Structures are given as structure tokens and as C-alpha cells.
PDB file of C-alpha atoms in Angstrom:
ATOM      1  CA  UNK G  27      84.559 151.790 104.346  1.00 42.00           C
ATOM      2  CA  UNK G  28      81.066 152.776 103.336  1.00 41.00           C
ATOM      3  CA  UNK G  29      78.241 150.247 103.326  1.00 41.00           C
ATOM      4  CA  UNK G  30      76.678 149.270  99.997  1.00 41.00           C
ATOM      5  CA  UNK G  31      73.697 151.324  98.953  1.00 40.00           C
ATOM      6  CA  UNK G  32      70.533 149.672 100.304  1.00 39.00           C
ATOM      7  CA  UNK G  33      67.219 149.444  98.490  1.00 35.00           C
ATOM      8  CA  UNK G  34      65.070 151.353  97.859  1.00 31.00           C
ATOM      9  CA  UNK G  35      67.345 154.393  98.026  1.00 31.00           C
ATOM     10  CA  UNK G  36      70.092 152.846  95.906  1.00 35.00           C
ATOM     11  CA  UNK G  37      71.279 154.040  92.503  1.00 35.00           C
ATOM     12  CA  UNK G  38      68.692 153.771  89.772  1.00 37.00           C
ATOM     13  CA  UNK G  39      69.317 151.769  86.630  1.00 37.00           C
ATOM     14  CA  UNK G  40      67.565 151.402  83.318  1.00 38.00           C
ATOM     15  CA  UNK G  41      67.398 153.557  80.192  1.00 36.00           C
ATOM     16  CA  UNK G  42      68.183 156.733  82.200  1.00 37.00           C
ATOM     17  CA  UNK G  43      70.447 155.077  84.762  1.00 46.00           C
ATOM     18  CA  UNK G  44      73.021 156.929  86.793  1.00 83.00           C
ATOM     19  CA  UNK G  45      75.588 154.312  85.899  1.00 92.00           C
ATOM     20  CA  UNK G  46      78.440 156.385  87.315  1.00 92.00           C
ATOM     21  CA  UNK G  47      76.958 155.976  90.793  1.00 93.00           C
ATOM     22  CA  UNK G  48      76.800 152.211  90.399  1.00 94.00           C
ATOM     23  CA  UNK G  49      80.322 152.025  88.989  1.00 95.00           C
ATOM     24  CA  UNK G  50      81.612 154.065  91.937  1.00 95.00           C
ATOM     25  CA  UNK G  51      79.854 151.810  94.454  1.00 96.00           C
ATOM     26  CA  UNK G  52      81.282 148.714  92.773  1.00 97.00           C
ATOM     27  CA  UNK G  53      84.784 150.192  92.895  1.00 96.00           C
ATOM     28  CA  UNK G  54      84.480 151.133  96.561  1.00 96.00           C
ATOM     29  CA  UNK G  55      82.335 148.438  98.170  1.00 97.00           C
ATOM     30  CA  UNK G  56      82.257 145.857  95.388  1.00 98.00           C
ATOM     31  CA  UNK G  57      78.459 145.873  95.319  1.00 98.00           C
ATOM     32  CA  UNK G  58      75.284 147.923  94.980  1.00 97.00           C
ATOM     33  CA  UNK G  59      71.536 147.354  95.059  1.00 97.00           C
ATOM     34  CA  UNK G  60      70.101 148.591  91.762  1.00 96.00           C
ATOM     35  CA  UNK G  61      66.289 148.990  91.838  1.00 95.00           C
ATOM     36  CA  UNK G  62      63.890 148.624  88.928  1.00 95.00           C
ATOM     37  CA  UNK G  63      66.165 146.804  86.493  1.00 96.00           C
ATOM     38  CA  UNK G  64      63.205 144.579  85.577  1.00 98.00           C
ATOM     39  CA  UNK G  65      59.643 145.837  85.306  1.00 98.00           C
ATOM     40  CA  UNK G  66      56.669 144.024  86.901  1.00 98.00           C
ATOM     41  CA  UNK G  67      55.658 142.319  83.640  1.00 98.00           C
ATOM     42  CA  UNK G  68      59.235 141.152  83.039  1.00 98.00           C
ATOM     43  CA  UNK G  69      59.425 139.793  86.582  1.00 99.00           C
ATOM     44  CA  UNK G  70      56.145 137.920  86.099  1.00 99.00           C
ATOM     45  CA  UNK G  71      57.229 136.387  82.780  1.00 99.00           C
ATOM     46  CA  UNK G  72      60.647 135.402  84.110  1.00 99.00           C
ATOM     47  CA  UNK G  73      59.135 133.857  87.237  1.00 99.00           C
ATOM     48  CA  UNK G  74      56.669 131.783  85.217  1.00 99.00           C
ATOM     49  CA  UNK G  75      59.387 130.664  82.802  1.00 99.00           C
ATOM     50  CA  UNK G  76      61.744 129.725  85.636  1.00 99.00           C
ATOM     51  CA  UNK G  77      59.042 127.646  87.316  1.00 99.00           C
ATOM     52  CA  UNK G  78      58.468 125.827  84.021  1.00 99.00           C
ATOM     53  CA  UNK G  79      62.182 125.053  83.737  1.00 99.00           C
ATOM     54  CA  UNK G  80      62.277 123.829  87.338  1.00 99.00           C
ATOM     55  CA  UNK G  81      59.292 121.553  86.650  1.00 99.00           C
ATOM     56  CA  UNK G  82      60.849 120.158  83.462  1.00 98.00           C
ATOM     57  CA  UNK G  83      64.041 119.231  85.345  1.00 98.00           C
ATOM     58  CA  UNK G  84      62.433 117.934  88.537  1.00 98.00           C
ATOM     59  CA  UNK G  85      63.155 114.306  87.619  1.00 98.00           C
ATOM     60  CA  UNK G  86      66.923 114.848  87.431  1.00 98.00           C
ATOM     61  CA  UNK G  87      67.548 117.836  89.719  1.00 98.00           C
ATOM     62  CA  UNK G  88      68.314 115.808  92.828  1.00 96.00           C
ATOM     63  CA  UNK G  89      70.741 113.328  91.295  1.00 97.00           C
ATOM     64  CA  UNK G  90      72.618 116.060  89.431  1.00 97.00           C
ATOM     65  CA  UNK G  91      73.053 118.337  92.433  1.00 97.00           C
ATOM     66  CA  UNK G  92      70.674 120.987  91.147  1.00 98.00           C
ATOM     67  CA  UNK G  93      68.477 120.607  94.246  1.00 97.00           C
ATOM     68  CA  UNK G  94      70.137 120.720  97.660  1.00 96.00           C
ATOM     69  CA  UNK G  95      69.106 121.473 101.242  1.00 95.00           C
ATOM     70  CA  UNK G  96      69.837 125.135 100.524  1.00 96.00           C
ATOM     71  CA  UNK G  97      68.732 125.884  96.973  1.00 97.00           C
ATOM     72  CA  UNK G  98      67.333 124.749  93.643  1.00 98.00           C
ATOM     73  CA  UNK G  99      69.221 125.888  90.543  1.00 99.00           C
ATOM     74  CA  UNK G 100      68.730 125.718  86.776  1.00 99.00           C
ATOM     75  CA  UNK G 101      71.676 126.481  84.510  1.00 99.00           C
ATOM     76  CA  UNK G 102      72.040 127.993  81.025  1.00 98.00           C
ATOM     77  CA  UNK G 103      68.522 129.435  80.975  1.00 99.00           C
ATOM     78  CA  UNK G 104      68.762 131.100  77.538  1.00 98.00           C
ATOM     79  CA  UNK G 105      69.009 127.602  76.052  1.00 98.00           C
ATOM     80  CA  UNK G 106      65.835 126.523  77.837  1.00 98.00           C
ATOM     81  CA  UNK G 107      63.279 129.307  77.337  1.00 98.00           C
ATOM     82  CA  UNK G 108      63.065 132.281  74.937  1.00 98.00           C
ATOM     83  CA  UNK G 109      62.168 134.584  77.835  1.00 98.00           C
ATOM     84  CA  UNK G 110      65.739 134.328  79.069  1.00 99.00           C
ATOM     85  CA  UNK G 111      67.273 134.585  75.611  1.00 98.00           C
ATOM     86  CA  UNK G 112      65.443 137.896  75.211  1.00 98.00           C
ATOM     87  CA  UNK G 113      66.868 139.129  78.526  1.00 98.00           C
ATOM     88  CA  UNK G 114      70.405 138.654  77.201  1.00 98.00           C
ATOM     89  CA  UNK G 115      69.887 141.871  75.221  1.00 98.00           C
ATOM     90  CA  UNK G 116      67.835 143.674  77.877  1.00 98.00           C
ATOM     91  CA  UNK G 117      68.729 147.370  77.838  1.00 96.00           C
ATOM     92  CA  UNK G 118      68.813 147.747  81.620  1.00 96.00           C
ATOM     93  CA  UNK G 119      70.972 144.698  82.291  1.00 98.00           C
ATOM     94  CA  UNK G 120      73.205 145.259  79.287  1.00 97.00           C
ATOM     95  CA  UNK G 121      73.510 148.997  79.826  1.00 96.00           C
ATOM     96  CA  UNK G 122      74.712 148.511  83.382  1.00 97.00           C
ATOM     97  CA  UNK G 123      77.166 145.804  82.311  1.00 98.00           C
ATOM     98  CA  UNK G 124      78.481 148.027  79.516  1.00 98.00           C
ATOM     99  CA  UNK G 125      79.141 150.814  82.017  1.00 97.00           C
ATOM    100  CA  UNK G 126      81.124 148.502  84.292  1.00 97.00           C
ATOM    101  CA  UNK G 127      82.909 146.232  81.807  1.00 98.00           C
ATOM    102  CA  UNK G 128      82.806 148.062  78.487  1.00 97.00           C
ATOM    103  CA  UNK G 129      80.396 147.890  75.523  1.00 96.00           C
ATOM    104  CA  UNK G 130      81.959 144.695  74.175  1.00 95.00           C
ATOM    105  CA  UNK G 131      81.167 142.634  77.289  1.00 98.00           C
ATOM    106  CA  UNK G 132      79.352 139.320  76.918  1.00 98.00           C
ATOM    107  CA  UNK G 133      76.867 137.223  78.865  1.00 98.00           C
ATOM    108  CA  UNK G 134      79.100 134.674  80.583  1.00 98.00           C
ATOM    109  CA  UNK G 135      76.414 132.769  82.475  1.00 98.00           C
ATOM    110  CA  UNK G 136      72.671 132.889  83.105  1.00 99.00           C
ATOM    111  CA  UNK G 137      71.163 130.740  85.844  1.00 99.00           C
ATOM    112  CA  UNK G 138      68.001 130.690  87.920  1.00 99.00           C
ATOM    113  CA  UNK G 139      67.935 129.891  91.613  1.00 99.00           C
ATOM    114  CA  UNK G 140      65.516 129.721  94.503  1.00 98.00           C
ATOM    115  CA  UNK G 141      66.437 129.370  98.142  1.00 98.00           C
ATOM    116  CA  UNK G 142      64.508 126.376  99.485  1.00 96.00           C
ATOM    117  CA  UNK G 143      61.792 127.322 102.019  1.00 97.00           C
ATOM    118  CA  UNK G 144      62.996 126.206 105.438  1.00 96.00           C
ATOM    119  CA  UNK G 145      66.404 125.380 103.990  1.00 95.00           C
ATOM    120  CA  UNK G 146      69.937 126.251 104.948  1.00 95.00           C
ATOM    121  CA  UNK G 147      71.959 129.185 103.668  1.00 94.00           C
ATOM    122  CA  UNK G 148      75.125 129.215 101.608  1.00 96.00           C
ATOM    123  CA  UNK G 149      78.604 129.550 103.060  1.00 96.00           C
ATOM    124  CA  UNK G 150      80.502 132.711 102.232  1.00 97.00           C
ATOM    125  CA  UNK G 151      82.367 132.332  98.962  1.00 97.00           C
ATOM    126  CA  UNK G 152      83.690 134.093  95.880  1.00 97.00           C
ATOM    127  CA  UNK G 153      82.458 133.277  92.392  1.00 96.00           C
ATOM    128  CA  UNK G 154      86.048 133.819  91.265  1.00 95.00           C
ATOM    129  CA  UNK G 155      88.787 133.117  93.811  1.00 94.00           C
ATOM    130  CA  UNK G 156      91.440 135.635  92.775  1.00 95.00           C
ATOM    131  CA  UNK G 157      90.557 139.339  93.151  1.00 96.00           C
ATOM    132  CA  UNK G 158      91.728 141.776  90.481  1.00 95.00           C
ATOM    133  CA  UNK G 159      91.664 145.117  92.340  1.00 95.00           C
ATOM    134  CA  UNK G 160      90.927 148.069  90.116  1.00 94.00           C
ATOM    135  CA  UNK G 161      89.623 145.980  87.212  1.00 96.00           C
ATOM    136  CA  UNK G 162      86.323 144.119  87.355  1.00 97.00           C
ATOM    137  CA  UNK G 163      86.437 141.107  85.045  1.00 98.00           C
ATOM    138  CA  UNK G 164      83.066 139.542  85.913  1.00 98.00           C
ATOM    139  CA  UNK G 165      79.903 141.379  86.960  1.00 98.00           C
ATOM    140  CA  UNK G 166      77.254 139.306  88.744  1.00 98.00           C
ATOM    141  CA  UNK G 167      73.684 140.625  88.625  1.00 99.00           C
ATOM    142  CA  UNK G 168      71.351 138.778  91.003  1.00 99.00           C
ATOM    143  CA  UNK G 169      67.924 139.889  89.792  1.00 99.00           C
ATOM    144  CA  UNK G 170      65.237 139.479  92.444  1.00 99.00           C
ATOM    145  CA  UNK G 171      62.047 137.841  91.181  1.00 99.00           C
ATOM    146  CA  UNK G 172      60.710 137.820  94.746  1.00 99.00           C
ATOM    147  CA  UNK G 173      61.571 140.539  97.240  1.00 98.00           C
ATOM    148  CA  UNK G 174      64.808 139.765  99.092  1.00 98.00           C
ATOM    149  CA  UNK G 175      64.401 140.061 102.872  1.00 98.00           C
ATOM    150  CA  UNK G 176      66.585 139.102 105.844  1.00 97.00           C
ATOM    151  CA  UNK G 177      64.222 136.203 106.593  1.00 98.00           C
ATOM    152  CA  UNK G 178      63.905 134.655 103.115  1.00 98.00           C
ATOM    153  CA  UNK G 179      67.532 134.370 102.032  1.00 97.00           C
ATOM    154  CA  UNK G 180      68.593 137.823 100.870  1.00 98.00           C
ATOM    155  CA  UNK G 181      72.127 138.059  99.516  1.00 98.00           C
ATOM    156  CA  UNK G 182      74.792 138.693 102.153  1.00 98.00           C
ATOM    157  CA  UNK G 183      77.997 140.472 101.130  1.00 98.00           C
ATOM    158  CA  UNK G 184      81.281 141.431 102.776  1.00 98.00           C
ATOM    159  CA  UNK G 185      81.992 144.917 101.408  1.00 98.00           C
ATOM    160  CA  UNK G 186      85.483 145.616 100.160  1.00 97.00           C
ATOM    161  CA  UNK G 187      86.603 142.005  99.842  1.00 97.00           C
ATOM    162  CA  UNK G 188      86.964 142.378  96.080  1.00 98.00           C
ATOM    163  CA  UNK G 189      90.151 144.285  96.935  1.00 96.00           C
ATOM    164  CA  UNK G 190      91.474 141.768  99.473  1.00 96.00           C
ATOM    165  CA  UNK G 191      93.801 138.778  98.890  1.00 95.00           C
ATOM    166  CA  UNK G 192      92.591 135.266  98.040  1.00 95.00           C
ATOM    167  CA  UNK G 193      91.370 133.328 101.082  1.00 94.00           C
ATOM    168  CA  UNK G 194      90.660 129.704 101.972  1.00 94.00           C
ATOM    169  CA  UNK G 195      87.329 128.470 103.337  1.00 92.00           C
ATOM    170  CA  UNK G 196      88.335 129.024 106.965  1.00 93.00           C
ATOM    171  CA  UNK G 197      89.393 132.604 106.291  1.00 94.00           C
ATOM    172  CA  UNK G 198      86.156 133.278 104.412  1.00 94.00           C
ATOM    173  CA  UNK G 199      84.063 131.862 107.262  1.00 93.00           C
ATOM    174  CA  UNK G 200      85.854 134.224 109.654  1.00 95.00           C
ATOM    175  CA  UNK G 201      84.402 137.161 107.708  1.00 96.00           C
ATOM    176  CA  UNK G 202      80.845 136.473 108.933  1.00 95.00           C
ATOM    177  CA  UNK G 203      80.936 139.360 111.404  1.00 95.00           C
ATOM    178  CA  UNK G 204      81.512 141.766 108.503  1.00 97.00           C
ATOM    179  CA  UNK G 205      78.656 140.427 106.362  1.00 97.00           C
ATOM    180  CA  UNK G 206      75.845 142.809 105.401  1.00 97.00           C
ATOM    181  CA  UNK G 207      72.360 141.664 104.350  1.00 98.00           C
ATOM    182  CA  UNK G 208      71.112 143.395 101.190  1.00 98.00           C
ATOM    183  CA  UNK G 209      67.331 143.638 101.103  1.00 97.00           C
ATOM    184  CA  UNK G 210      65.919 144.321  97.649  1.00 98.00           C
ATOM    185  CA  UNK G 211      62.449 144.596  96.104  1.00 98.00           C
ATOM    186  CA  UNK G 212      61.324 142.371  93.250  1.00 98.00           C
ATOM    187  CA  UNK G 213      62.747 143.705  89.996  1.00 98.00           C
ATOM    188  CA  UNK G 214      65.889 145.045  91.642  1.00 98.00           C
ATOM    189  CA  UNK G 215      69.331 143.528  91.217  1.00 98.00           C
ATOM    190  CA  UNK G 216      72.153 142.996  93.645  1.00 98.00           C
ATOM    191  CA  UNK G 217      75.152 143.889  91.476  1.00 98.00           C
ATOM    192  CA  UNK G 218      78.635 142.876  92.552  1.00 98.00           C
ATOM    193  CA  UNK G 219      82.149 142.157  91.387  1.00 98.00           C
ATOM    194  CA  UNK G 220      82.342 138.364  91.159  1.00 98.00           C
ATOM    195  CA  UNK G 221      85.415 138.337  93.416  1.00 98.00           C
ATOM    196  CA  UNK G 222      83.403 139.867  96.281  1.00 98.00           C
ATOM    197  CA  UNK G 223      82.783 137.515  99.219  1.00 98.00           C
ATOM    198  CA  UNK G 224      79.055 136.826  99.410  1.00 98.00           C
ATOM    199  CA  UNK G 225      76.393 134.178 100.039  1.00 98.00           C
ATOM    200  CA  UNK G 226      72.656 133.679  99.892  1.00 98.00           C
ATOM    201  CA  UNK G 227      71.095 133.533 103.340  1.00 97.00           C
ATOM    202  CA  UNK G 228      68.837 130.822 104.711  1.00 97.00           C
ATOM    203  CA  UNK G 229      65.181 130.991 103.703  1.00 98.00           C
ATOM    204  CA  UNK G 230      63.314 130.748 106.997  1.00 98.00           C
ATOM    205  CA  UNK G 231      59.928 131.396 105.363  1.00 98.00           C
ATOM    206  CA  UNK G 232      57.481 129.041 103.699  1.00 97.00           C
ATOM    207  CA  UNK G 233      57.703 130.750 100.304  1.00 97.00           C
ATOM    208  CA  UNK G 234      60.322 130.562  97.545  1.00 97.00           C
ATOM    209  CA  UNK G 235      62.980 133.253  97.102  1.00 98.00           C
ATOM    210  CA  UNK G 236      63.641 133.199  93.347  1.00 99.00           C
ATOM    211  CA  UNK G 237      66.264 135.078  91.384  1.00 99.00           C
ATOM    212  CA  UNK G 238      68.054 135.215  88.068  1.00 99.00           C
ATOM    213  CA  UNK G 239      71.851 135.088  88.222  1.00 99.00           C
ATOM    214  CA  UNK G 240      73.185 136.880  85.160  1.00 99.00           C
ATOM    215  CA  UNK G 241      76.953 137.039  84.724  1.00 98.00           C
ATOM    216  CA  UNK G 242      78.629 139.461  82.340  1.00 99.00           C
ATOM    217  CA  UNK G 243      82.342 139.323  81.508  1.00 98.00           C
ATOM    218  CA  UNK G 244      84.949 141.172  79.542  1.00 97.00           C
ATOM    219  CA  UNK G 245      85.240 139.484  76.135  1.00 94.00           C
ATOM    220  CA  UNK G 246      88.801 138.262  76.649  1.00 94.00           C
ATOM    221  CA  UNK G 247      88.177 136.189  79.791  1.00 94.00           C
ATOM    222  CA  UNK G 248      86.721 132.683  79.769  1.00 93.00           C
ATOM    223  CA  UNK G 249      82.956 132.674  80.384  1.00 94.00           C
ATOM    224  CA  UNK G 250      81.251 130.244  82.731  1.00 95.00           C
ATOM    225  CA  UNK G 251      79.140 128.792  79.928  1.00 96.00           C
ATOM    226  CA  UNK G 252      79.223 128.445  76.161  1.00 95.00           C
ATOM    227  CA  UNK G 253      75.677 129.726  75.890  1.00 97.00           C
ATOM    228  CA  UNK G 254      75.847 130.128  72.128  1.00 94.00           C
ATOM    229  CA  UNK G 255      76.858 126.489  71.734  1.00 94.00           C
ATOM    230  CA  UNK G 256      74.143 125.405  74.182  1.00 97.00           C
ATOM    231  CA  UNK G 257      71.299 126.704  72.008  1.00 97.00           C
ATOM    232  CA  UNK G 258      69.295 124.420  69.760  1.00 96.00           C
ATOM    233  CA  UNK G 259      70.646 124.731  66.184  1.00 95.00           C
ATOM    234  CA  UNK G 260      67.434 126.261  64.872  1.00 97.00           C
ATOM    235  CA  UNK G 261      67.445 128.861  67.656  1.00 97.00           C
ATOM    236  CA  UNK G 262      71.106 129.725  67.079  1.00 95.00           C
ATOM    237  CA  UNK G 263      70.459 130.136  63.353  1.00 95.00           C
ATOM    238  CA  UNK G 264      67.718 132.696  64.042  1.00 97.00           C
ATOM    239  CA  UNK G 265      69.646 134.939  66.452  1.00 97.00           C
ATOM    240  CA  UNK G 266      69.856 138.651  65.828  1.00 96.00           C
ATOM    241  CA  UNK G 267      73.299 140.192  65.421  1.00 94.00           C
ATOM    242  CA  UNK G 268      72.989 141.774  68.865  1.00 96.00           C
ATOM    243  CA  UNK G 269      72.027 138.478  70.510  1.00 97.00           C
ATOM    244  CA  UNK G 270      74.926 136.685  68.842  1.00 95.00           C
ATOM    245  CA  UNK G 271      77.357 139.359  69.984  1.00 95.00           C
ATOM    246  CA  UNK G 272      76.078 139.322  73.579  1.00 97.00           C
ATOM    247  CA  UNK G 273      76.445 135.541  73.683  1.00 97.00           C
ATOM    248  CA  UNK G 274      80.082 135.760  72.637  1.00 93.00           C
ATOM    249  CA  UNK G 275      79.730 135.101  68.928  1.00 90.00           C
ATOM    250  CA  UNK G 276      82.112 137.950  68.092  1.00 82.00           C
ATOM    251  CA  UNK G 277      84.803 136.890  70.566  1.00 81.00           C
ATOM    252  CA  UNK G 278      87.330 134.101  70.759  1.00 77.00           C
ATOM    253  CA  UNK G 279      90.761 133.342  69.316  1.00 83.00           C
ATOM    254  CA  UNK G 280      91.656 133.676  65.673  1.00 84.00           C
ATOM    255  CA  UNK G 281      92.196 130.565  63.553  1.00 86.00           C
ATOM    256  CA  UNK G 282      94.500 129.977  60.616  1.00 90.00           C
ATOM    257  CA  UNK G 283      92.906 128.335  57.583  1.00 88.00           C
ATOM    258  CA  UNK G 284      95.570 126.286  55.828  1.00 90.00           C
ATOM    259  CA  UNK G 285      93.594 125.807  52.627  1.00 92.00           C
ATOM    260  CA  UNK G 286      93.175 129.528  51.956  1.00 91.00           C
ATOM    261  CA  UNK G 287      96.192 130.718  53.961  1.00 83.00           C
ATOM    262  CA  UNK G 288      94.031 133.315  55.665  1.00 90.00           C
ATOM    263  CA  UNK G 289      93.298 134.331  59.240  1.00 89.00           C
ATOM    264  CA  UNK G 290      89.726 133.626  60.342  1.00 87.00           C
ATOM    265  CA  UNK G 291      88.295 135.876  63.029  1.00 82.00           C
ATOM    266  CA  UNK G 292      85.143 135.397  65.109  1.00 77.00           C
ATOM    267  CA  UNK G 293      82.126 137.233  63.759  1.00 67.00           C
TER     268      UNK G 293
END
């Protein structure tokens, strides 16, 4: 089994991305480091916006489990700052997701996380417990806002586990000797099939290790979040057609309208 492509020599992504290389790495290893998905200005804006969200939720983060000994997390970011709503239609993120999942894929979740300085790491886990070998249903893009290093909590992955059977916590813990640390520069993304076994490492430094966690999904699977329904009404009313589509506005089951005896489809 080949190891995932490390940064900075990994497959490039963006408007002229070699998406075939990324797709091949995801099929083989379940993961790839994709440099330069976000430019320096985009990283700076996203970092500032994430810090503002963290500050606005500081009074409730502890009691709601959003701040732990390992990490601080903020959920449903597109509903909290327009910077993140704009990133839902980002050409680099969306183009890569389209190549993996198809052009009708949707944003299924969008969170921000920092590994707490001096904190503990995560246990190995899967975002989705049942692998679907040969067909990726969920693509997880962990976009580095700070450089990921072995000492500050870089993502650890167990290559190939997206093709292995479901496992309980004890079996997952036994995979530690196969885990690979994926260093990545700011602006890069660690892309992986959401059934791949992975974890964020411990941040042994005194600085934050911030990232955006953007999930894309095929339109016929259940997303993590109803992001469209989480938006303020005035924001939802002003969405572009592309934003509405990316947030799942064109997906969902049909309904039967009894009054008109017609079938209503999402649009």
C-alpha cells in the first residue's frame, strides 16, 4: 500500500487542478494532501472570521461540549459569517468535490476547529462508521489555516482503512502503529474519504492549530447539517442559485400536493 502524498509535493488543486491524481489517491489510500486550495488572503479572512465566531460563542462553548481538553469547535459556520457562506461555492473546494463525488454534490457540513495548545489529541475514529469500498459518499476537506506539523496536532490517518470492515473502538485503537502524520502548509487541505480512520494529533505547542472542516456529500445521502435551514431568513432569501444548490436546495424527496394533485420537486 502506498503512503498518502505528503505536502508540499502532493497533487495540486485549484482552477487548473490535476483532479485525477487526487481521485486516484483517494481510491487507493483514502486520502491526499492537496496544497494551495486556499490563497493567503482567503486563509487570513477565514482565520479572522473563525476567531470572531469562537469569541461570540465563548460563553456557551464549555457547557455545550464545543470546548474540550483536546479541541475547540464551532459548527455550521456558513450560518454564522458570510466569509464561510462564500466558501461554499469556492472553485477550488467545489471543483475537487465535483471530481470525487460528481457535479451535483452538496456541502453536508462546515465546521471550524482548533486543537487546544497543550491539549490532548483525538482518538482514532471514522466520521462515518460503515465503509463503502469503491464509492465515496462523503468527502472531508480539512483546510489548514495554520500549518499542520507533527508537534501541533496535524491530522493522522490510517491509509487504506476506507476499504476495511467496520471496527469498534478497541479495533480502531489497535491501528495506531499504522497511523501516518500528514504535515500540510497553511492553505492546503487534507482530503479524505469520511470512512477513513483518522484523528487530529495533540497540540504540544503554545499556539493554536486552526482548520476548516468542510464536508461534501453525494446529493442522495443525508448531510450532517441542514445548512440551508440554519441560515437567517434574510440571508437565505438573498442566496444565489449556485449557493442554494451547493447547500442542498435542489435535493431532497419529492412531495405530493393534494390540492393541485401535482408532484412538487426540490428546486
